[in-house]
Structure formats: C-alpha cells, structure tokens
Backbone as a printed PyTorch tensor [residue, N CA C, xyz], in Angstrom:
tensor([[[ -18.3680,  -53.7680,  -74.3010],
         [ -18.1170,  -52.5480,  -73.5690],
         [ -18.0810,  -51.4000,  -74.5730]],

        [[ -18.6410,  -50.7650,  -74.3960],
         [ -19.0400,  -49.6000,  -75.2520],
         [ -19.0710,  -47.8820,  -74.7170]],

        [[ -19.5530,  -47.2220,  -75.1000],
         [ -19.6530,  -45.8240,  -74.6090],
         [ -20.9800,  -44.7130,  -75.3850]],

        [[ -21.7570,  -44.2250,  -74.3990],
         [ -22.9520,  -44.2610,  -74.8830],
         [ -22.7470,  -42.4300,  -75.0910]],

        [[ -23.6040,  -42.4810,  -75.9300],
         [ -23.3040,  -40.5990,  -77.0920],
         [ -25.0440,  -40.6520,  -76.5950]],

        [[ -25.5370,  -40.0370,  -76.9030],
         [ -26.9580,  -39.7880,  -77.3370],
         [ -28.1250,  -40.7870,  -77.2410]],

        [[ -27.9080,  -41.3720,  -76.1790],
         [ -28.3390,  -42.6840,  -75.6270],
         [ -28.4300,  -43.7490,  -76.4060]],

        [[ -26.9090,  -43.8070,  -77.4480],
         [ -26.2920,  -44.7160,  -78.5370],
         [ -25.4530,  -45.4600,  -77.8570]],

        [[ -24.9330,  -46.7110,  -78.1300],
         [ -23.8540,  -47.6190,  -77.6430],
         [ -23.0310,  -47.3540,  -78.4680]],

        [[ -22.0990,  -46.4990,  -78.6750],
         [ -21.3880,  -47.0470,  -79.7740],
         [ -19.3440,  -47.5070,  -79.4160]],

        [[ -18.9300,  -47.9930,  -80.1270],
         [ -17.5360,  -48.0950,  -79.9820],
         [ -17.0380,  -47.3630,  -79.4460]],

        [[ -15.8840,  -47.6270,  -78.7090],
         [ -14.6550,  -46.5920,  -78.2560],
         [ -13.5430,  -46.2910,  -79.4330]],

        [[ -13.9810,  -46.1160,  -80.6690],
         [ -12.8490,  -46.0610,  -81.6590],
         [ -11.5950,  -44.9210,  -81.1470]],

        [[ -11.8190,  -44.1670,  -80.7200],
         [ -10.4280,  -43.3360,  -79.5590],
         [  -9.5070,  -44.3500,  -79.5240]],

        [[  -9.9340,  -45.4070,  -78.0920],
         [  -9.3100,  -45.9490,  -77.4980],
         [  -8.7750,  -46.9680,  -78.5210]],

        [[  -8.9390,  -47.1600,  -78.9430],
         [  -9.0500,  -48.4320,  -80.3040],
         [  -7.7360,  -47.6000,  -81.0850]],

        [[  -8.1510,  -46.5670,  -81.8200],
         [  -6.7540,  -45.7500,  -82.3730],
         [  -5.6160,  -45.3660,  -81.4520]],

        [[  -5.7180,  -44.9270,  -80.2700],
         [  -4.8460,  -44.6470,  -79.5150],
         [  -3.8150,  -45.9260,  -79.0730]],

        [[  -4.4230,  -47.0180,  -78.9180],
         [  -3.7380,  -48.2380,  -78.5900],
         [  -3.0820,  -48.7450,  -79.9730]],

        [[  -3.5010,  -48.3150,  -81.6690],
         [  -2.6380,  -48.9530,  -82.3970],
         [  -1.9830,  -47.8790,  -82.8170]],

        [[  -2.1100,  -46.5270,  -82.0790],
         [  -0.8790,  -45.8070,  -81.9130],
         [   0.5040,  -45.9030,  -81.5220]],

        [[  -0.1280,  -46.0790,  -80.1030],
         [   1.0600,  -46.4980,  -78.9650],
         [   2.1940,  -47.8370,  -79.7330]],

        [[   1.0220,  -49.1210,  -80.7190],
         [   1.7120,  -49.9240,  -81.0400],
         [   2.6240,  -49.6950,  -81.9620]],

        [[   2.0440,  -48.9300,  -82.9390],
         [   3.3830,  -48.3820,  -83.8550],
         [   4.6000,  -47.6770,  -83.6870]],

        [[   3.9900,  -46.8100,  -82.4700],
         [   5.2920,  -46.0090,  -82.0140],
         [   6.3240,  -47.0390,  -81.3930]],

        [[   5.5250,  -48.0540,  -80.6150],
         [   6.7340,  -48.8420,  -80.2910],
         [   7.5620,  -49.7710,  -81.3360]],

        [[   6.6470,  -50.0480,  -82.4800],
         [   7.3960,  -50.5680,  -83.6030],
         [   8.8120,  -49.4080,  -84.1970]],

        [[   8.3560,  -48.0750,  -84.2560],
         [   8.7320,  -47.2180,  -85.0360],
         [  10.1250,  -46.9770,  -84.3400]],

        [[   9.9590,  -46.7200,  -82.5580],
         [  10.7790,  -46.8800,  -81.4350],
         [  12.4240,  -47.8850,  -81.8000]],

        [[  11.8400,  -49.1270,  -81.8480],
         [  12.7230,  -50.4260,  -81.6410],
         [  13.3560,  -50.4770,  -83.1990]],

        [[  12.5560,  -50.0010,  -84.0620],
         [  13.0420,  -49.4790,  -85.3750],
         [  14.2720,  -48.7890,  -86.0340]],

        [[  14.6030,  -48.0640,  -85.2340],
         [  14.7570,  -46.6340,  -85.4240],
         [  16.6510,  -46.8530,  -85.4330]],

        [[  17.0390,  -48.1660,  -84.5810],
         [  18.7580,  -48.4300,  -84.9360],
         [  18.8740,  -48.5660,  -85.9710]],

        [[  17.8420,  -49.7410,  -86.7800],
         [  17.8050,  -50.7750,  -87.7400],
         [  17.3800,  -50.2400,  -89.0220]],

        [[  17.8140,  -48.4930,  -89.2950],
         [  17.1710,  -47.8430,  -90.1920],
         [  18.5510,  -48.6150,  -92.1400]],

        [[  17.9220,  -48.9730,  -92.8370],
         [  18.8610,  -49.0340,  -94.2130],
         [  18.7710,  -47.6920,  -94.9300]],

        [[  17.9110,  -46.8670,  -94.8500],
         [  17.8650,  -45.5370,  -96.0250],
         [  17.1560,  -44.6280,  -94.9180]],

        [[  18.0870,  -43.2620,  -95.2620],
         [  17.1890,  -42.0170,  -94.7630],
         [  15.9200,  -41.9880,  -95.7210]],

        [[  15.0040,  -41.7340,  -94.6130],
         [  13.3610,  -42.2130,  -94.7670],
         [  12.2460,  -42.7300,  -94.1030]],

        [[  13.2790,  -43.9450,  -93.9470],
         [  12.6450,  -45.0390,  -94.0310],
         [  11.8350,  -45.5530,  -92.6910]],

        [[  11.6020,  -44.6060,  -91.6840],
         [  11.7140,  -44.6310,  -90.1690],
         [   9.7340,  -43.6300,  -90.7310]],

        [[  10.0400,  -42.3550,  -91.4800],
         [   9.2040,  -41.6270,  -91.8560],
         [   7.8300,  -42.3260,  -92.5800]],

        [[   8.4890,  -43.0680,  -93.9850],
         [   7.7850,  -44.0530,  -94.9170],
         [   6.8070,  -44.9790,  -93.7740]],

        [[   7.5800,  -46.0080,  -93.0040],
         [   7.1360,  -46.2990,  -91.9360],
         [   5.8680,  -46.1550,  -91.1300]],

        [[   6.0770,  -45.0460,  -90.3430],
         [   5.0330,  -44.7150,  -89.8070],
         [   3.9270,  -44.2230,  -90.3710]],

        [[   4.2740,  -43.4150,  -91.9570],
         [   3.2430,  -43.3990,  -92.7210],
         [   2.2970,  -44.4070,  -93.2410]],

        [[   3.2660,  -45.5560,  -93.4410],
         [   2.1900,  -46.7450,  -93.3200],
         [   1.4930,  -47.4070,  -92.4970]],

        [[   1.8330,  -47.2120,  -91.4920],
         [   1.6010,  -48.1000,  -90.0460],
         [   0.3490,  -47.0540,  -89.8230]],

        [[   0.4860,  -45.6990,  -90.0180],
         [  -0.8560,  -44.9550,  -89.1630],
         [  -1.6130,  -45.0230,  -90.0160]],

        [[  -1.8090,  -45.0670,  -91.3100],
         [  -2.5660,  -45.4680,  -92.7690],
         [  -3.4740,  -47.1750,  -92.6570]],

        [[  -2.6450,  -47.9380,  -91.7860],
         [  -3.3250,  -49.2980,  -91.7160],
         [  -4.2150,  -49.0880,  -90.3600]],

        [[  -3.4200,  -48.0020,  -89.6340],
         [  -4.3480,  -48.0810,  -88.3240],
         [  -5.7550,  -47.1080,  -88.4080]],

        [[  -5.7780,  -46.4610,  -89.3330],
         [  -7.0920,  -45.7260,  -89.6820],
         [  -7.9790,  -46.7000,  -90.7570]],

        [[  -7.2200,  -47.0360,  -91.3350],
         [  -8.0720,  -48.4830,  -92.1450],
         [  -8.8460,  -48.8980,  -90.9330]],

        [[  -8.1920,  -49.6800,  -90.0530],
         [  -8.8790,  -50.8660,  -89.0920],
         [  -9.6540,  -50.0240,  -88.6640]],

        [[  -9.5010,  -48.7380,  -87.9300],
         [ -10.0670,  -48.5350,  -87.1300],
         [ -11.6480,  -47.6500,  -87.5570]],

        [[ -11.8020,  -47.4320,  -89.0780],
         [ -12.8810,  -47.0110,  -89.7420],
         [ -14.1590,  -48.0320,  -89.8110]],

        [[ -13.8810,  -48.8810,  -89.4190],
         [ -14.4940,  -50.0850,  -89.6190],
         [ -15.6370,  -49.9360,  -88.1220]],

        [[ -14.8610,  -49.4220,  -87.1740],
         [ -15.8700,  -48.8150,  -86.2590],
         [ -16.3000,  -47.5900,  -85.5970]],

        [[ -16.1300,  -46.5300,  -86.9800],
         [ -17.1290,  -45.4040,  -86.7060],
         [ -17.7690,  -45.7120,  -87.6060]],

        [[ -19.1420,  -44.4980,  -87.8470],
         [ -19.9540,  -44.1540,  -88.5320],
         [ -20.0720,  -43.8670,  -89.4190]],

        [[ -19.4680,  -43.8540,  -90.4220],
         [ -18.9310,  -43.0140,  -91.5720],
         [ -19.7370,  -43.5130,  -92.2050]],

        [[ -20.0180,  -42.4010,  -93.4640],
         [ -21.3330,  -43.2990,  -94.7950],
         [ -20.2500,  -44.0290,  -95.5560]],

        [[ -20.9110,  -45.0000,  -96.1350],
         [ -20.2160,  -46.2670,  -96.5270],
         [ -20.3730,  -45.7540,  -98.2240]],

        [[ -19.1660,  -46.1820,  -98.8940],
         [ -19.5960,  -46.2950, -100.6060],
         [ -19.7660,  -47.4250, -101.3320]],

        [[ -18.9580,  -48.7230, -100.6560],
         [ -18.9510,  -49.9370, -101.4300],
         [ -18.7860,  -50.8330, -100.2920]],

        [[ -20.4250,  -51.2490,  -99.4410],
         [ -19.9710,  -52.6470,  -98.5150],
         [ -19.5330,  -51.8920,  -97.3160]],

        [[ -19.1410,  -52.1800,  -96.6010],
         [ -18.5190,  -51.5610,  -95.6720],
         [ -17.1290,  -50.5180,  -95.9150]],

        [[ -16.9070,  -50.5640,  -97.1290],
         [ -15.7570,  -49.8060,  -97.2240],
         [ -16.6290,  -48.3650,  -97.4530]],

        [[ -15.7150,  -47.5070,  -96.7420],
         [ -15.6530,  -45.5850,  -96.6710],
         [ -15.0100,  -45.0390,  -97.5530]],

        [[ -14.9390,  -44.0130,  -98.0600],
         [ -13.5760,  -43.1500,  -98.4020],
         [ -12.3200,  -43.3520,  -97.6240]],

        [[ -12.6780,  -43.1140,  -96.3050],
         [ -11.5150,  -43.0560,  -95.2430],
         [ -10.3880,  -44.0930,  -96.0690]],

        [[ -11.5600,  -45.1620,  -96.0950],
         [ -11.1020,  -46.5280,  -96.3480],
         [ -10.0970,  -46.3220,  -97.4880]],

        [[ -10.4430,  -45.9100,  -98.2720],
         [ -10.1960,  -45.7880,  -99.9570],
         [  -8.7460,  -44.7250, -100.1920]],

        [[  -9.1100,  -43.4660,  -99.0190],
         [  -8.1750,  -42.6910,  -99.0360],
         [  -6.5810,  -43.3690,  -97.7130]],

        [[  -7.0310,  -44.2880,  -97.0580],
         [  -5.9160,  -45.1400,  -96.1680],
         [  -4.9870,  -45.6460,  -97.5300]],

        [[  -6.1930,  -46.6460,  -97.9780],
         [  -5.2890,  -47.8000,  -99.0580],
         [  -4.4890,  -46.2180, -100.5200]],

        [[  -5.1600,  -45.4840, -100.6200],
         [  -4.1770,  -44.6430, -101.2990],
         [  -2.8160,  -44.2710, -100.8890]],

        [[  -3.0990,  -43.6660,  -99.5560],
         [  -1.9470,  -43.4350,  -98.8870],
         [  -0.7220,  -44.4570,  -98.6700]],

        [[  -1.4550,  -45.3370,  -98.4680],
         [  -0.4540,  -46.6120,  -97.9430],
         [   0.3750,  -47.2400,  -99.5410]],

        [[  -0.7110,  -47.3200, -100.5510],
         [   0.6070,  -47.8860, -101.9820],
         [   0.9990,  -46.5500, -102.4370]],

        [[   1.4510,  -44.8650, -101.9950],
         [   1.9380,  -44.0720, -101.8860],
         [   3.2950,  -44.2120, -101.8620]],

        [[   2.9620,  -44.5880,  -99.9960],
         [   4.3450,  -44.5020,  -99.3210],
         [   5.2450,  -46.0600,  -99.4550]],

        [[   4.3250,  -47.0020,  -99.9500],
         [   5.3750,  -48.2620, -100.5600],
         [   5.7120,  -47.7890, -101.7150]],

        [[   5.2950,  -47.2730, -102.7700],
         [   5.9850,  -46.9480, -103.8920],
         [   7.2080,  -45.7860, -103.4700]],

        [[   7.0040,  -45.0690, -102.7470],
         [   8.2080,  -44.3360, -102.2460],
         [   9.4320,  -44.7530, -101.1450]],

        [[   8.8760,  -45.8360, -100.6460],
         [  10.2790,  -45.9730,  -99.8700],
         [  11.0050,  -47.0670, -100.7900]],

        [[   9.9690,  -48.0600, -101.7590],
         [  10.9080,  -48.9810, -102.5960],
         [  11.7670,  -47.9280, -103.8230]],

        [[  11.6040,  -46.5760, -104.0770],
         [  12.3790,  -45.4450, -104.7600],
         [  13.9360,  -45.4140, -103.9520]],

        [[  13.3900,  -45.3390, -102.6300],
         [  14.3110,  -44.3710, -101.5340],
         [  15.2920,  -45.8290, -101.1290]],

        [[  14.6670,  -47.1210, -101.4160],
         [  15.5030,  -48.1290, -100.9650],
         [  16.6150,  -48.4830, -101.8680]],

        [[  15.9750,  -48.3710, -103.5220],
         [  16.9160,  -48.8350, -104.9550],
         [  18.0480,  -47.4000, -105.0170]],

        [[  17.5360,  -46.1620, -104.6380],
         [  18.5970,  -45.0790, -104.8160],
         [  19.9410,  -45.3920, -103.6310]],

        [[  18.8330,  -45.8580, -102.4940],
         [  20.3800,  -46.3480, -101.5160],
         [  21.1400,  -46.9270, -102.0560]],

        [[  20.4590,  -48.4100, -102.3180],
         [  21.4030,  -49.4310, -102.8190],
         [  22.1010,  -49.0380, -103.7830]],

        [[  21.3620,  -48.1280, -104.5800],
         [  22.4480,  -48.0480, -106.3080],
         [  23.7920,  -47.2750, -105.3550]],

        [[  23.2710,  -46.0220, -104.4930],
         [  24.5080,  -45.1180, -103.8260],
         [  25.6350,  -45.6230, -103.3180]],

        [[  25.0910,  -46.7050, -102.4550],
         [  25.8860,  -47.6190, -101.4740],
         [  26.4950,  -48.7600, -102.3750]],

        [[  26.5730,  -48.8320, -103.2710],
         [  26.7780,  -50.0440, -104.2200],
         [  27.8400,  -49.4270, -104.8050]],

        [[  27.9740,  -47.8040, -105.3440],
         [  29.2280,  -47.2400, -105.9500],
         [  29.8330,  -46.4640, -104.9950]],

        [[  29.7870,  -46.2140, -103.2670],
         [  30.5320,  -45.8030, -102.4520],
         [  31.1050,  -47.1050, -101.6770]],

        [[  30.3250,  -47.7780, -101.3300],
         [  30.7170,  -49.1750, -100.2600],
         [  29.4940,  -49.2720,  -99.6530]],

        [[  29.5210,  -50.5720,  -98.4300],
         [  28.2760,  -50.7350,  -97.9260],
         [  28.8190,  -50.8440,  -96.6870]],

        [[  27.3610,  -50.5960,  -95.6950],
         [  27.0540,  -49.5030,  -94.7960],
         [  26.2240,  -50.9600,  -93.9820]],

        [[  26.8830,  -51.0840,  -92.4590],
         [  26.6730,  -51.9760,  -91.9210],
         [  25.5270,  -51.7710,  -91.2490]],

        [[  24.5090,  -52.9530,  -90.7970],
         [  23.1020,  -52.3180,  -90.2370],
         [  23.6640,  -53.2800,  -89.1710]],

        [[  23.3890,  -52.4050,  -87.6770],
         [  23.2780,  -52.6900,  -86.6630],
         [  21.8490,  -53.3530,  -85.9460]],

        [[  21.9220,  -54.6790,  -85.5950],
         [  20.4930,  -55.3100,  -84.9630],
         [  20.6440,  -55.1960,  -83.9630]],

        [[  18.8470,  -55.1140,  -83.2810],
         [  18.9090,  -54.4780,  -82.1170],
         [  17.6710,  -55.5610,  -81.1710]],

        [[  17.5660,  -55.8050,  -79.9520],
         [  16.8100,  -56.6760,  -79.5550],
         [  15.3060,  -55.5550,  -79.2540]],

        [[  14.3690,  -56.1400,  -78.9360],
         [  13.3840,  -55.3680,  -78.3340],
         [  13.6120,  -54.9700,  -77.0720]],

        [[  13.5050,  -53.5370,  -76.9330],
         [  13.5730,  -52.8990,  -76.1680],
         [  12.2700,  -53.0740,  -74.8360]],

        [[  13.0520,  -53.8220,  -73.8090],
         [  11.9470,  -53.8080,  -72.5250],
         [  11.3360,  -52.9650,  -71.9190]],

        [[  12.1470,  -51.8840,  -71.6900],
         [  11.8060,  -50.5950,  -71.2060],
         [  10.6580,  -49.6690,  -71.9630]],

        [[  10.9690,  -50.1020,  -72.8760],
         [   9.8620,  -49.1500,  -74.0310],
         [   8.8190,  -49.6950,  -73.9650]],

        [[   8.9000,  -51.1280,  -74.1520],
         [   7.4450,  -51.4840,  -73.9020],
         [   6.9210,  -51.4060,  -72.8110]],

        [[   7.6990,  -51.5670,  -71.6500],
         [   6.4390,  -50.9670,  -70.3610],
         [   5.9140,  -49.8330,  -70.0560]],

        [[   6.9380,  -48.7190,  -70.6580],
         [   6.1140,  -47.3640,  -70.9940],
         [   5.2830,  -47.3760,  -72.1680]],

        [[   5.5260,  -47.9000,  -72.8060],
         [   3.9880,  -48.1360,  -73.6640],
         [   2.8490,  -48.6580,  -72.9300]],

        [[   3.0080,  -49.8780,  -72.7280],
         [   2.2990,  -50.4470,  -71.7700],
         [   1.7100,  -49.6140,  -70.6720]],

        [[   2.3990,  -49.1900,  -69.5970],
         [   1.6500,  -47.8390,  -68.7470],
         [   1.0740,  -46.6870,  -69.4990]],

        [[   1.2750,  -46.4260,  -71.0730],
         [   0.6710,  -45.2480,  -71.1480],
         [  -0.9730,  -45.3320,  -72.0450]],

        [[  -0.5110,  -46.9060,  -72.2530],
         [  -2.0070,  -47.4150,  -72.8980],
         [  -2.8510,  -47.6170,  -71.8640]],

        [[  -2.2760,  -48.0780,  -70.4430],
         [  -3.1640,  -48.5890,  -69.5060],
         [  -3.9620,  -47.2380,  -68.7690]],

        [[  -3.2410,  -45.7420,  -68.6490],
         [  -3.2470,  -45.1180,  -68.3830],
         [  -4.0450,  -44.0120,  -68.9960]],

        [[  -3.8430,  -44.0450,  -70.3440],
         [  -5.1430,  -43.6560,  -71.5330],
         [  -6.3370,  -44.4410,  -71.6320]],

        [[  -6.2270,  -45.6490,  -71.7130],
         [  -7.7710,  -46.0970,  -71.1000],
         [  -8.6280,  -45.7900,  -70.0960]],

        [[  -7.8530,  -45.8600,  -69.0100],
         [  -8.1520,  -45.5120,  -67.7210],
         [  -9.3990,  -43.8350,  -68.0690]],

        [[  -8.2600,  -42.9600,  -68.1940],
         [  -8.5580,  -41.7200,  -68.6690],
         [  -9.5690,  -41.6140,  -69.5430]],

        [[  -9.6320,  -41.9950,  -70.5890],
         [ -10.8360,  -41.8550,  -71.4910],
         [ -12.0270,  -42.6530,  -70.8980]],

        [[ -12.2100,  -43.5280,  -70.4080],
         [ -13.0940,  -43.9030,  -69.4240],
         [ -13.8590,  -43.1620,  -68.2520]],

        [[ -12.8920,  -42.4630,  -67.8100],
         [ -13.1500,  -41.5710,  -66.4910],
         [ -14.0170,  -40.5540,  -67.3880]],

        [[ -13.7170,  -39.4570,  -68.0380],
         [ -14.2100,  -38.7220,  -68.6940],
         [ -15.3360,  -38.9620,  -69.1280]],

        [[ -15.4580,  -39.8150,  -69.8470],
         [ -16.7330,  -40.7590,  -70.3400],
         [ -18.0180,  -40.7600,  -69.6010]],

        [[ -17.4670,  -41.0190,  -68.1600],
         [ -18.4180,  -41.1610,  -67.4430],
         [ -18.6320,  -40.2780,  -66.6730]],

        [[ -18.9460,  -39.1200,  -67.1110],
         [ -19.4940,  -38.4020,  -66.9830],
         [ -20.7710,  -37.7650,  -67.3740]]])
C-alpha cells in the first residue's frame, strides 16, 4: 500500500513517522512519574525522535552517501550519542547530588490504559486522514 506523487508509488513515510511519534509520546507519557534526574523526560524524547527519523529515512528518497545510509542517517546517529552522553552527565551529577543530600524515592507506575487508547484513536484517526487527502 503505497501513495502515488507523480505517477510514482512511493511510501507513506508521514504515516510511518507519525505512528512512531504517537509511540514515543506514549513512552514519554507513562514515563514521565518514573523521572530519576531533571532532564531526563527531555534527553528521552530526544532520543526516541532521533531513532524514529533513523528508521524512517530508510523510506524516503534522500541521496544516499554510504549504502543506504543518508546524512539524515549520519546526522540521527550524531544526535542520538549526543543526548546519551548528556543524560549519562545529568544522571552521575544526580547521583553524586543525591548521594551528599539523601536519596529521593522513584515512584513506579503501571501503563497507563487510557493513554493508550487515545493514542490508539489518534493513530487510527491520522491514518484515516492522511489517506483521505491523498486521494485526491
């Protein structure tokens, strides 16, 4: 299933990013009790949308430099050992902080049902939509 440009087949990469949108936000969502360091909610999603432009380069067009890998490609994986080298900064300054004040209880949290069915309706609902349009 595809979507045709210029009497091209090509991918729905939209729909493709938009859905490992929705997925992160719900990661980022159910996340968000279970935070150990101010950051780390931020760091996060910086990585999560960094892996989801990785995957999802793989099906546009982009000129390629090495194999199938892009810049995009090149500039994702930059971004992404960025923001791991910065939240493992933001994690050792906690611990050293919290280590000479006291420690700081993390509250666990189950997955949230509700969230995922509004995720769920709003992926089903963005497909829907970008489809309609499409066909036009």
């Amino acid at each position: 299933m595809g979507i045709e440009i210029g009497g091209q087949l090509l991918h729905p990469a939209q729909i493709y990013e938009a859905i490992l949108n929705y997925i992160l936000f719900l990661i980022l969502w159910n996340k968000r009790k279970n935070t150990e360091y101010d950051g780390q909610i931020f760091f996060t999603y910086i990585i999560g949308f960094s892996i989801n432009r990785f995957i999802v380069e793989f099906f546009r067009t982009n000129p390629m430099i090495l194999g199938p890998i892009s810049i995009a490609h090149l500039f994702s994986l930059g971004i992404i050992l960025i923001a791991v080298v910065a939240m493992m900064i933001l994690k050792k300054k906690y611990h050293n902080l919290q280590s000479s004040v006291g420690s700081n209880a993390i509250v666990n949290r189950q997955l949230d049902w509700g969230s995922f069915a509004i995720i769920l309706g709003a992926i089903i609902i963005s497909v829907a939509f970008y489809y309609f349009i499409h066909s036009f």
